């Protein structure tokens, strides 16, 4: 939309002229328009009166549009706010954050840890700097707003792909070259945990794993399969859970590159042979994050399997579909089948027997595709579409195919960089 | 020549009842060990030979379990490490993280460091062992796999993606031999200073709105919580309906 | 003349060969494990058991009952008299006439056997059994002719050598079947083995109107847990298998067989016979296990049964509904045998199929089959204001909630029952989180170690408190508590305690006027008998009385009462989930729909779940307590 504010003199005129035949119509479009009550009295709806002014404060225009400036609709030309720059000159110590950098970009988990690193510096005092240590290809452009004071990008063929041995040698070198106060790693399956454990063993440090409440003195970490909170002195190496701290969002940082002296990498005993293609159906259903589940309402099973493939979903089924032999028993979702924890669960033609609902109790978002708008699944679902499942799945597959086409190049890039 | 495989086992903890059980990853390590070495597999536990959970492991068809007899508070690492040094093992299998105690998952790494062996973490399967090298599949998120080769001898920590452990049969478990050897008496001196408490539920992160104006703050504070009944699309065309579903999938980052 | 003596010699010779065969056969049974049996008392009780209990079962088929009385009775009588007349040569005409009468009786019986065999129903085995009526007729006719001279009807020596020769052939054919066959594994084996089976039955409590349905505990110290080889059965179990007459009544009743799952109880018992005698099933002439060919099974007394004789799926297809046992005229215990063999698969081999191992592991770790946190067992009752035993210590009625506490559908039944008890002002409490799974599923899946551990721990809990009655809505828990816990109840935790199913208990309340109920105004209602309530515990009437007290006239299904068809939910069958051609629950729902009922009343949460799992349209399914609670007249206090 154009940012130029335009007046509509005719509308203003009509609104000023109460005798104009279109006056009521124009006024009722505006907030706080006149409404006549049952006895013919003009009623004001006080909640509708006024509008939010440019400063976010509610304004009541008592001029009834007679003001010289037309009301409302001031364009929200979002001004690019320049955040204050946080500068660290010749730091006394460093906190190293070895980021996962899935797909070459900082993950949410990484950003939380960068936030924690700043929190630790603030508590400990001194002139500390937060360093993001990254390996391989880096596509991240917003190191500055994520709270990175220094970037240590360790490049070289030896560190590409899956090379934990070479990487840990580089990290040991970092330890020798810089004054490192803490090593922070995401306790993740993207490699952070593995690398941290290797470094701890190499340096002879006892790390805190699954840490989630950390300050300069004390660390609370989970133990005994997350059933125990262990409180201890904050160690040098920490593996942190997600949401251990808030990410940086109010400051900008230098993100100055720093370098590492050459690392003599010894020959690797572990050799990377690359990724293997995996069928989404091989993922255990209980762990799958996206499930397309079929019930009694499915008639075109070939299409259903095809749809699951195109959408990259793990297949699930209701008990009836399993009993009728269309799906294997291992795919059954429900009280007597598997309890799923998916983030999104699309129930196609499942009306939602109570046992099935029990099995999807932990699902975040349920989408129902059904012909019966009154069924229990529709009541549970965040989004329900009522109609023929075959048609809707066909459309959905079309959309997915189109989407793939457009983002193909982007995806190819990401895959090659996936941890 | 058959390879010598050792699986390390620990006492697990059931996530719901908190009761002792065979640990999920450890029993998968035993399963993989049985696949590689059959009943020649050496299964080692550092702890008490009276521990009933060992019978559950033995029920997987193990004729014997080697127990490095030691107190519960003693550090398992020195005992296992010195035991491994006496054995000519090719492959040592462990779980990624134990289900009881600190659950740091450091055991395999420290063993690897002490023995000077390579370690591969989160193994889904060991496909083939040939010419002093093993072909290993590593588990990645979302069911992905990475193929690597490792030189023998090595340590592997077994991920939940590895093949599930076979059922434990009561009879063989009862009859298996517990071969006790003396373990270590070294106390875990660091751990003594820790305080341990049952885990508190972690608060869910709230969406904090850092509003610049009073009106925005007011809006954020009084905004209706999400939830309630979902959106129902009844009369739209199939195309619109599919679009709505697709938008939700994009929004949830299911489709990228 | 020697030739005159020929029939007598033949009789004696065949009798001796028959006896040798019988001794040999007994030695086969003795390969089984020892089991203490009161031999003398058993033998003395045998005739009574035959005429009362066995005949009671046979009498359900009047035609066959009369036929069998005539044939069997006639044969026994004539055999004795044949010895008197033709071997000991007692020359009194009256005896000869008596023999003639007995033979005629037998002939008439044999004729009806013959008639049935002209176009036999599918359940009957063919093969040698088709020959039997002919052999019987030959026997009767031969001895009639042979006896006529002794009776003075024909002069001695009539017919000369030729006739004697023909008659001798008749004697060989007839007695060959009846005496030689009896000892050497012919169809007549059933008479000999059956007689001894009745005398030495493993569950003597079953006779004289009693009931014995609880499984026998496994000795966990034994060198093999469960039955791996035929010789691991108790000797009298082997004897029992040999008593089978292959009438196929079990097959006709078996829900798994009807559903096309690979189980046929008759074939199973015959395979056990093959196992105890050694050999193959090539001579089996009845219906096969659905989907499996006959002739490939091989076994011997010391060979592993599941390695060639019986496939594992066959054993896991059973729902332990006991329809076969109820129907068996020879009182064979199919379910005991199946569970014995399952015990080996689970406890020795660790091969419980499908979800079985997961369920067992859950039961071990959490005391419930689905692995819920034990501390959430009482969550369902958060709004029920129920007293907990821990606080009360002493109460009149202990409500055993069972694992239905975790299932949202079953919770509706529990709530309905609690509401009824409250309305009747019952002094009731629950165990709360102290309760554990009864062990039913573990035991039926063959894990007796887990069952015993649960039973002992449950009994220890129960032993801490005082109560007069235990009531439960779950017939499976009811069966365990009532029939199976006694084996482990050393401290008498349940001594003097009445264990009741909720329908029995509610019926008492209604009869005593403690519950006021309106008349039911819905449509037609039918009642499904849960196996573990009916056949296992003999409770057929209380649920029906309750429905009648609402003014409901029950439209009975064709198979109801002791012949009720299983819902498919017992014995861990939904867990082991052996594929068939149809689902048992669907068949049962067809039975229900055939009555035109709009509502199926059930007394079991498992049956409710199974029957509700049938795709709509179908009649509604409700537990009796749910039906009652809708008609409850609540008094305002």
JSON list of N, CA and C in Angstrom, two decimals, chain A residues 277-337:
[
{"chain": "A", "resi": 277, "resn": "UNK", "atom": "N", "xyz": [19.49, -41.90, 2.51]},
{"chain": "A", "resi": 277, "resn": "UNK", "atom": "CA", "xyz": [18.08, -41.54, 2.40]},
{"chain": "A", "resi": 277, "resn": "UNK", "atom": "C", "xyz": [17.28, -42.46, 3.31]},
{"chain": "A", "resi": 278, "resn": "UNK", "atom": "N", "xyz": [16.36, -41.88, 4.04]},
{"chain": "A", "resi": 278, "resn": "UNK", "atom": "CA", "xyz": [15.57, -42.69, 4.96]},
{"chain": "A", "resi": 278, "resn": "UNK", "atom": "C", "xyz": [14.09, -42.44, 4.71]},
{"chain": "A", "resi": 279, "resn": "UNK", "atom": "N", "xyz": [13.36, -43.52, 4.70]},
{"chain": "A", "resi": 279, "resn": "UNK", "atom": "CA", "xyz": [11.92, -43.47, 4.52]},
{"chain": "A", "resi": 279, "resn": "UNK", "atom": "C", "xyz": [11.26, -42.92, 5.79]},
{"chain": "A", "resi": 280, "resn": "UNK", "atom": "N", "xyz": [10.39, -41.91, 5.66]},
{"chain": "A", "resi": 280, "resn": "UNK", "atom": "CA", "xyz": [9.78, -41.37, 6.89]},
{"chain": "A", "resi": 280, "resn": "UNK", "atom": "C", "xyz": [9.01, -42.43, 7.67]},
{"chain": "A", "resi": 281, "resn": "UNK", "atom": "N", "xyz": [8.59, -43.48, 6.95]},
{"chain": "A", "resi": 281, "resn": "UNK", "atom": "CA", "xyz": [7.85, -44.52, 7.65]},
{"chain": "A", "resi": 281, "resn": "UNK", "atom": "C", "xyz": [8.73, -45.38, 8.53]},
{"chain": "A", "resi": 282, "resn": "UNK", "atom": "N", "xyz": [10.06, -45.22, 8.37]},
{"chain": "A", "resi": 282, "resn": "UNK", "atom": "CA", "xyz": [10.96, -45.99, 9.22]},
{"chain": "A", "resi": 282, "resn": "UNK", "atom": "C", "xyz": [11.12, -45.34, 10.58]},
{"chain": "A", "resi": 283, "resn": "UNK", "atom": "N", "xyz": [10.67, -44.10, 10.70]},
{"chain": "A", "resi": 283, "resn": "UNK", "atom": "CA", "xyz": [10.77, -43.41, 11.98]},
{"chain": "A", "resi": 283, "resn": "UNK", "atom": "C", "xyz": [9.76, -44.03, 12.93]},
{"chain": "A", "resi": 284, "resn": "UNK", "atom": "N", "xyz": [10.18, -44.37, 14.14]},
{"chain": "A", "resi": 284, "resn": "UNK", "atom": "CA", "xyz": [9.19, -44.91, 15.08]},
{"chain": "A", "resi": 284, "resn": "UNK", "atom": "C", "xyz": [8.05, -43.90, 15.27]},
{"chain": "A", "resi": 285, "resn": "UNK", "atom": "N", "xyz": [6.84, -44.41, 15.23]},
{"chain": "A", "resi": 285, "resn": "UNK", "atom": "CA", "xyz": [5.70, -43.51, 15.25]},
{"chain": "A", "resi": 285, "resn": "UNK", "atom": "C", "xyz": [5.64, -42.63, 16.49]},
{"chain": "A", "resi": 286, "resn": "UNK", "atom": "N", "xyz": [6.09, -43.21, 17.61]},
{"chain": "A", "resi": 286, "resn": "UNK", "atom": "CA", "xyz": [6.01, -42.45, 18.85]},
{"chain": "A", "resi": 286, "resn": "UNK", "atom": "C", "xyz": [6.89, -41.20, 18.79]},
{"chain": "A", "resi": 287, "resn": "UNK", "atom": "N", "xyz": [7.92, -41.21, 17.92]},
{"chain": "A", "resi": 287, "resn": "UNK", "atom": "CA", "xyz": [8.83, -40.07, 17.86]},
{"chain": "A", "resi": 287, "resn": "UNK", "atom": "C", "xyz": [8.56, -39.16, 16.67]},
{"chain": "A", "resi": 288, "resn": "UNK", "atom": "N", "xyz": [7.75, -39.62, 15.73]},
{"chain": "A", "resi": 288, "resn": "UNK", "atom": "CA", "xyz": [7.53, -38.84, 14.52]},
{"chain": "A", "resi": 288, "resn": "UNK", "atom": "C", "xyz": [6.91, -37.50, 14.87]},
{"chain": "A", "resi": 289, "resn": "UNK", "atom": "N", "xyz": [7.30, -36.47, 14.16]},
{"chain": "A", "resi": 289, "resn": "UNK", "atom": "CA", "xyz": [6.73, -35.16, 14.50]},
{"chain": "A", "resi": 289, "resn": "UNK", "atom": "C", "xyz": [5.60, -34.77, 13.58]},
{"chain": "A", "resi": 290, "resn": "UNK", "atom": "N", "xyz": [5.41, -35.51, 12.52]},
{"chain": "A", "resi": 290, "resn": "UNK", "atom": "CA", "xyz": [4.32, -35.21, 11.61]},
{"chain": "A", "resi": 290, "resn": "UNK", "atom": "C", "xyz": [3.70, -36.53, 11.16]},
{"chain": "A", "resi": 291, "resn": "UNK", "atom": "N", "xyz": [2.45, -36.72, 11.51]},
{"chain": "A", "resi": 291, "resn": "UNK", "atom": "CA", "xyz": [1.79, -38.00, 11.19]},
{"chain": "A", "resi": 291, "resn": "UNK", "atom": "C", "xyz": [0.55, -37.75, 10.35]},
{"chain": "A", "resi": 292, "resn": "UNK", "atom": "N", "xyz": [0.44, -38.51, 9.29]},
{"chain": "A", "resi": 292, "resn": "UNK", "atom": "CA", "xyz": [-0.78, -38.51, 8.49]},
{"chain": "A", "resi": 292, "resn": "UNK", "atom": "C", "xyz": [-1.47, -39.83, 8.82]},
{"chain": "A", "resi": 293, "resn": "UNK", "atom": "N", "xyz": [-2.63, -39.74, 9.41]},
{"chain": "A", "resi": 293, "resn": "UNK", "atom": "CA", "xyz": [-3.25, -40.94, 9.95]},
{"chain": "A", "resi": 293, "resn": "UNK", "atom": "C", "xyz": [-4.56, -41.23, 9.24]},
{"chain": "A", "resi": 294, "resn": "UNK", "atom": "N", "xyz": [-4.79, -42.49, 8.95]},
{"chain": "A", "resi": 294, "resn": "UNK", "atom": "CA", "xyz": [-5.95, -42.88, 8.15]},
{"chain": "A", "resi": 294, "resn": "UNK", "atom": "C", "xyz": [-6.94, -43.68, 8.96]},
{"chain": "A", "resi": 295, "resn": "UNK", "atom": "N", "xyz": [-8.20, -43.45, 8.69]},
{"chain": "A", "resi": 295, "resn": "UNK", "atom": "CA", "xyz": [-9.24, -44.20, 9.39]},
{"chain": "A", "resi": 295, "resn": "UNK", "atom": "C", "xyz": [-10.20, -44.84, 8.42]},
{"chain": "A", "resi": 296, "resn": "UNK", "atom": "N", "xyz": [-11.36, -45.10, 8.94]},
{"chain": "A", "resi": 296, "resn": "UNK", "atom": "CA", "xyz": [-12.37, -45.81, 8.18]},
{"chain": "A", "resi": 296, "resn": "UNK", "atom": "C", "xyz": [-12.83, -45.04, 6.95]},
{"chain": "A", "resi": 297, "resn": "UNK", "atom": "N", "xyz": [-12.63, -43.72, 6.97]},
{"chain": "A", "resi": 297, "resn": "UNK", "atom": "CA", "xyz": [-13.14, -42.89, 5.89]},
{"chain": "A", "resi": 297, "resn": "UNK", "atom": "C", "xyz": [-12.26, -42.87, 4.65]},
{"chain": "A", "resi": 298, "resn": "UNK", "atom": "N", "xyz": [-11.16, -43.61, 4.69]},
{"chain": "A", "resi": 298, "resn": "UNK", "atom": "CA", "xyz": [-10.27, -43.63, 3.52]},
{"chain": "A", "resi": 298, "resn": "UNK", "atom": "C", "xyz": [-10.72, -44.73, 2.57]},
{"chain": "A", "resi": 299, "resn": "UNK", "atom": "N", "xyz": [-10.87, -44.36, 1.31]},
{"chain": "A", "resi": 299, "resn": "UNK", "atom": "CA", "xyz": [-11.23, -45.41, 0.36]},
{"chain": "A", "resi": 299, "resn": "UNK", "atom": "C", "xyz": [-10.14, -45.63, -0.67]},
{"chain": "A", "resi": 300, "resn": "UNK", "atom": "N", "xyz": [-9.38, -44.58, -0.92]},
{"chain": "A", "resi": 300, "resn": "UNK", "atom": "CA", "xyz": [-8.30, -44.71, -1.91]},
{"chain": "A", "resi": 300, "resn": "UNK", "atom": "C", "xyz": [-6.97, -44.82, -1.17]},
{"chain": "A", "resi": 301, "resn": "UNK", "atom": "N", "xyz": [-6.57, -46.04, -0.90]},
{"chain": "A", "resi": 301, "resn": "UNK", "atom": "CA", "xyz": [-5.38, -46.23, -0.07]},
{"chain": "A", "resi": 301, "resn": "UNK", "atom": "C", "xyz": [-4.10, -45.88, -0.80]},
{"chain": "A", "resi": 302, "resn": "UNK", "atom": "N", "xyz": [-4.08, -46.12, -2.10]},
{"chain": "A", "resi": 302, "resn": "UNK", "atom": "CA", "xyz": [-2.88, -45.77, -2.87]},
{"chain": "A", "resi": 302, "resn": "UNK", "atom": "C", "xyz": [-2.62, -44.28, -2.75]},
{"chain": "A", "resi": 303, "resn": "UNK", "atom": "N", "xyz": [-3.73, -43.53, -2.86]},
{"chain": "A", "resi": 303, "resn": "UNK", "atom": "CA", "xyz": [-3.58, -42.08, -2.79]},
{"chain": "A", "resi": 303, "resn": "UNK", "atom": "C", "xyz": [-3.09, -41.66, -1.41]},
{"chain": "A", "resi": 304, "resn": "UNK", "atom": "N", "xyz": [-3.60, -42.33, -0.39]},
{"chain": "A", "resi": 304, "resn": "UNK", "atom": "CA", "xyz": [-3.18, -41.99, 0.97]},
{"chain": "A", "resi": 304, "resn": "UNK", "atom": "C", "xyz": [-1.67, -42.19, 1.14]},
{"chain": "A", "resi": 305, "resn": "UNK", "atom": "N", "xyz": [-1.17, -43.34, 0.69]},
{"chain": "A", "resi": 305, "resn": "UNK", "atom": "CA", "xyz": [0.27, -43.60, 0.83]},
{"chain": "A", "resi": 305, "resn": "UNK", "atom": "C", "xyz": [1.07, -42.59, 0.04]},
{"chain": "A", "resi": 306, "resn": "UNK", "atom": "N", "xyz": [0.54, -42.27, -1.13]},
{"chain": "A", "resi": 306, "resn": "UNK", "atom": "CA", "xyz": [1.20, -41.29, -2.00]},
{"chain": "A", "resi": 306, "resn": "UNK", "atom": "C", "xyz": [1.27, -39.94, -1.27]},
{"chain": "A", "resi": 307, "resn": "UNK", "atom": "N", "xyz": [0.14, -39.57, -0.65]},
{"chain": "A", "resi": 307, "resn": "UNK", "atom": "CA", "xyz": [0.07, -38.27, 0.04]},
{"chain": "A", "resi": 307, "resn": "UNK", "atom": "C", "xyz": [1.09, -38.23, 1.19]},
{"chain": "A", "resi": 308, "resn": "UNK", "atom": "N", "xyz": [1.18, -39.32, 1.92]},
{"chain": "A", "resi": 308, "resn": "UNK", "atom": "CA", "xyz": [2.13, -39.36, 3.03]},
{"chain": "A", "resi": 308, "resn": "UNK", "atom": "C", "xyz": [3.55, -39.17, 2.51]},
{"chain": "A", "resi": 309, "resn": "UNK", "atom": "N", "xyz": [3.81, -39.76, 1.35]},
{"chain": "A", "resi": 309, "resn": "UNK", "atom": "CA", "xyz": [5.14, -39.66, 0.77]},
{"chain": "A", "resi": 309, "resn": "UNK", "atom": "C", "xyz": [5.42, -38.23, 0.34]},
{"chain": "A", "resi": 310, "resn": "UNK", "atom": "N", "xyz": [4.46, -37.64, -0.35]},
{"chain": "A", "resi": 310, "resn": "UNK", "atom": "CA", "xyz": [4.67, -36.29, -0.87]},
{"chain": "A", "resi": 310, "resn": "UNK", "atom": "C", "xyz": [4.84, -35.30, 0.27]},
{"chain": "A", "resi": 311, "resn": "UNK", "atom": "N", "xyz": [4.02, -35.45, 1.31]},
{"chain": "A", "resi": 311, "resn": "UNK", "atom": "CA", "xyz": [4.10, -34.50, 2.44]},
{"chain": "A", "resi": 311, "resn": "UNK", "atom": "C", "xyz": [5.26, -34.84, 3.37]},
{"chain": "A", "resi": 312, "resn": "UNK", "atom": "N", "xyz": [5.86, -36.00, 3.19]},
{"chain": "A", "resi": 312, "resn": "UNK", "atom": "CA", "xyz": [6.96, -36.41, 4.08]},
{"chain": "A", "resi": 312, "resn": "UNK", "atom": "C", "xyz": [6.44, -36.75, 5.47]},
{"chain": "A", "resi": 313, "resn": "UNK", "atom": "N", "xyz": [5.25, -37.34, 5.51]},
{"chain": "A", "resi": 313, "resn": "UNK", "atom": "CA", "xyz": [4.64, -37.65, 6.81]},
{"chain": "A", "resi": 313, "resn": "UNK", "atom": "C", "xyz": [4.84, -39.11, 7.15]},
{"chain": "A", "resi": 314, "resn": "UNK", "atom": "N", "xyz": [4.87, -39.40, 8.43]},
{"chain": "A", "resi": 314, "resn": "UNK", "atom": "CA", "xyz": [4.85, -40.77, 8.89]},
{"chain": "A", "resi": 314, "resn": "UNK", "atom": "C", "xyz": [3.40, -41.23, 8.89]},
{"chain": "A", "resi": 315, "resn": "UNK", "atom": "N", "xyz": [3.18, -42.46, 8.45]},
{"chain": "A", "resi": 315, "resn": "UNK", "atom": "CA", "xyz": [1.81, -42.94, 8.36]},
{"chain": "A", "resi": 315, "resn": "UNK", "atom": "C", "xyz": [1.32, -43.49, 9.70]},
{"chain": "A", "resi": 316, "resn": "UNK", "atom": "N", "xyz": [0.09, -43.19, 10.01]},
{"chain": "A", "resi": 316, "resn": "UNK", "atom": "CA", "xyz": [-0.55, -43.77, 11.19]},
{"chain": "A", "resi": 316, "resn": "UNK", "atom": "C", "xyz": [-1.91, -44.30, 10.76]},
{"chain": "A", "resi": 317, "resn": "UNK", "atom": "N", "xyz": [-2.60, -44.93, 11.69]},
{"chain": "A", "resi": 317, "resn": "UNK", "atom": "CA", "xyz": [-3.90, -45.46, 11.33]},
{"chain": "A", "resi": 317, "resn": "UNK", "atom": "C", "xyz": [-4.76, -45.63, 12.57]},
{"chain": "A", "resi": 318, "resn": "UNK", "atom": "N", "xyz": [-6.06, -45.62, 12.36]},
{"chain": "A", "resi": 318, "resn": "UNK", "atom": "CA", "xyz": [-6.97, -45.92, 13.46]},
{"chain": "A", "resi": 318, "resn": "UNK", "atom": "C", "xyz": [-7.07, -47.44, 13.57]},
{"chain": "A", "resi": 319, "resn": "UNK", "atom": "N", "xyz": [-7.68, -47.88, 14.66]},
{"chain": "A", "resi": 319, "resn": "UNK", "atom": "CA", "xyz": [-7.75, -49.32, 14.88]},
{"chain": "A", "resi": 319, "resn": "UNK", "atom": "C", "xyz": [-8.55, -50.02, 13.78]},
{"chain": "A", "resi": 320, "resn": "UNK", "atom": "N", "xyz": [-9.61, -49.35, 13.33]},
{"chain": "A", "resi": 320, "resn": "UNK", "atom": "CA", "xyz": [-10.46, -49.98, 12.32]},
{"chain": "A", "resi": 320, "resn": "UNK", "atom": "C", "xyz": [-9.67, -50.23, 11.04]},
{"chain": "A", "resi": 321, "resn": "UNK", "atom": "N", "xyz": [-8.88, -49.22, 10.64]},
{"chain": "A", "resi": 321, "resn": "UNK", "atom": "CA", "xyz": [-8.10, -49.38, 9.41]},
{"chain": "A", "resi": 321, "resn": "UNK", "atom": "C", "xyz": [-7.11, -50.52, 9.55]},
{"chain": "A", "resi": 322, "resn": "UNK", "atom": "N", "xyz": [-6.62, -50.70, 10.74]},
{"chain": "A", "resi": 322, "resn": "UNK", "atom": "CA", "xyz": [-5.67, -51.79, 10.97]},
{"chain": "A", "resi": 322, "resn": "UNK", "atom": "C", "xyz": [-6.41, -53.13, 10.97]},
{"chain": "A", "resi": 323, "resn": "UNK", "atom": "N", "xyz": [-7.53, -53.15, 11.65]},
{"chain": "A", "resi": 323, "resn": "UNK", "atom": "CA", "xyz": [-8.31, -54.39, 11.71]},
{"chain": "A", "resi": 323, "resn": "UNK", "atom": "C", "xyz": [-8.74, -54.84, 10.32]},
{"chain": "A", "resi": 324, "resn": "UNK", "atom": "N", "xyz": [-9.08, -53.87, 9.49]},
{"chain": "A", "resi": 324, "resn": "UNK", "atom": "CA", "xyz": [-9.52, -54.24, 8.15]},
{"chain": "A", "resi": 324, "resn": "UNK", "atom": "C", "xyz": [-8.35, -54.63, 7.25]},
{"chain": "A", "resi": 325, "resn": "UNK", "atom": "N", "xyz": [-7.17, -54.57, 7.80]},
{"chain": "A", "resi": 325, "resn": "UNK", "atom": "CA", "xyz": [-6.02, -55.08, 7.07]},
{"chain": "A", "resi": 325, "resn": "UNK", "atom": "C", "xyz": [-5.39, -54.10, 6.11]},
{"chain": "A", "resi": 326, "resn": "UNK", "atom": "N", "xyz": [-5.82, -52.81, 6.15]},
{"chain": "A", "resi": 326, "resn": "UNK", "atom": "CA", "xyz": [-5.23, -51.85, 5.22]},
{"chain": "A", "resi": 326, "resn": "UNK", "atom": "C", "xyz": [-3.88, -51.34, 5.70]},
{"chain": "A", "resi": 327, "resn": "UNK", "atom": "N", "xyz": [-3.67, -51.41, 7.01]},
{"chain": "A", "resi": 327, "resn": "UNK", "atom": "CA", "xyz": [-2.42, -50.92, 7.56]},
{"chain": "A", "resi": 327, "resn": "UNK", "atom": "C", "xyz": [-1.89, -51.94, 8.56]},
{"chain": "A", "resi": 328, "resn": "UNK", "atom": "N", "xyz": [-0.58, -52.01, 8.70]},
{"chain": "A", "resi": 328, "resn": "UNK", "atom": "CA", "xyz": [-0.03, -52.97, 9.68]},
{"chain": "A", "resi": 328, "resn": "UNK", "atom": "C", "xyz": [-0.33, -52.54, 11.11]},
{"chain": "A", "resi": 329, "resn": "UNK", "atom": "N", "xyz": [-0.34, -53.49, 12.00]},
{"chain": "A", "resi": 329, "resn": "UNK", "atom": "CA", "xyz": [-0.69, -53.22, 13.40]},
{"chain": "A", "resi": 329, "resn": "UNK", "atom": "C", "xyz": [0.26, -52.22, 14.04]},
{"chain": "A", "resi": 330, "resn": "UNK", "atom": "N", "xyz": [1.50, -52.22, 13.59]},
{"chain": "A", "resi": 330, "resn": "UNK", "atom": "CA", "xyz": [2.48, -51.32, 14.20]},
{"chain": "A", "resi": 330, "resn": "UNK", "atom": "C", "xyz": [2.14, -49.86, 13.93]},
{"chain": "A", "resi": 331, "resn": "UNK", "atom": "N", "xyz": [1.21, -49.62, 13.02]},
{"chain": "A", "resi": 331, "resn": "UNK", "atom": "CA", "xyz": [0.86, -48.23, 12.67]},
{"chain": "A", "resi": 331, "resn": "UNK", "atom": "C", "xyz": [-0.33, -47.74, 13.48]},
{"chain": "A", "resi": 332, "resn": "UNK", "atom": "N", "xyz": [-0.86, -48.56, 14.34]},
{"chain": "A", "resi": 332, "resn": "UNK", "atom": "CA", "xyz": [-2.09, -48.17, 15.03]},
{"chain": "A", "resi": 332, "resn": "UNK", "atom": "C", "xyz": [-1.82, -47.12, 16.11]},
{"chain": "A", "resi": 333, "resn": "UNK", "atom": "N", "xyz": [-2.60, -46.06, 16.06]},
{"chain": "A", "resi": 333, "resn": "UNK", "atom": "CA", "xyz": [-2.49, -45.00, 17.05]},
{"chain": "A", "resi": 333, "resn": "UNK", "atom": "C", "xyz": [-3.63, -45.16, 18.04]},
{"chain": "A", "resi": 334, "resn": "UNK", "atom": "N", "xyz": [-3.35, -45.05, 19.30]},
{"chain": "A", "resi": 334, "resn": "UNK", "atom": "CA", "xyz": [-4.44, -45.11, 20.27]},
{"chain": "A", "resi": 334, "resn": "UNK", "atom": "C", "xyz": [-4.04, -45.80, 21.55]},
{"chain": "A", "resi": 335, "resn": "UNK", "atom": "N", "xyz": [-5.03, -45.96, 22.41]},
{"chain": "A", "resi": 335, "resn": "UNK", "atom": "CA", "xyz": [-4.76, -46.52, 23.73]},
{"chain": "A", "resi": 335, "resn": "UNK", "atom": "C", "xyz": [-4.13, -47.89, 23.63]},
{"chain": "A", "resi": 336, "resn": "UNK", "atom": "N", "xyz": [-4.61, -48.70, 22.67]},
{"chain": "A", "resi": 336, "resn": "UNK", "atom": "CA", "xyz": [-4.04, -50.04, 22.55]},
{"chain": "A", "resi": 336, "resn": "UNK", "atom": "C", "xyz": [-2.93, -50.08, 21.50]},
{"chain": "A", "resi": 337, "resn": "UNK", "atom": "N", "xyz": [-2.74, -48.98, 20.80]},
{"chain": "A", "resi": 337, "resn": "UNK", "atom": "CA", "xyz": [-1.64, -48.93, 19.83]},
{"chain": "A", "resi": 337, "resn": "UNK", "atom": "C", "xyz": [-0.53, -48.05, 20.38]}
]
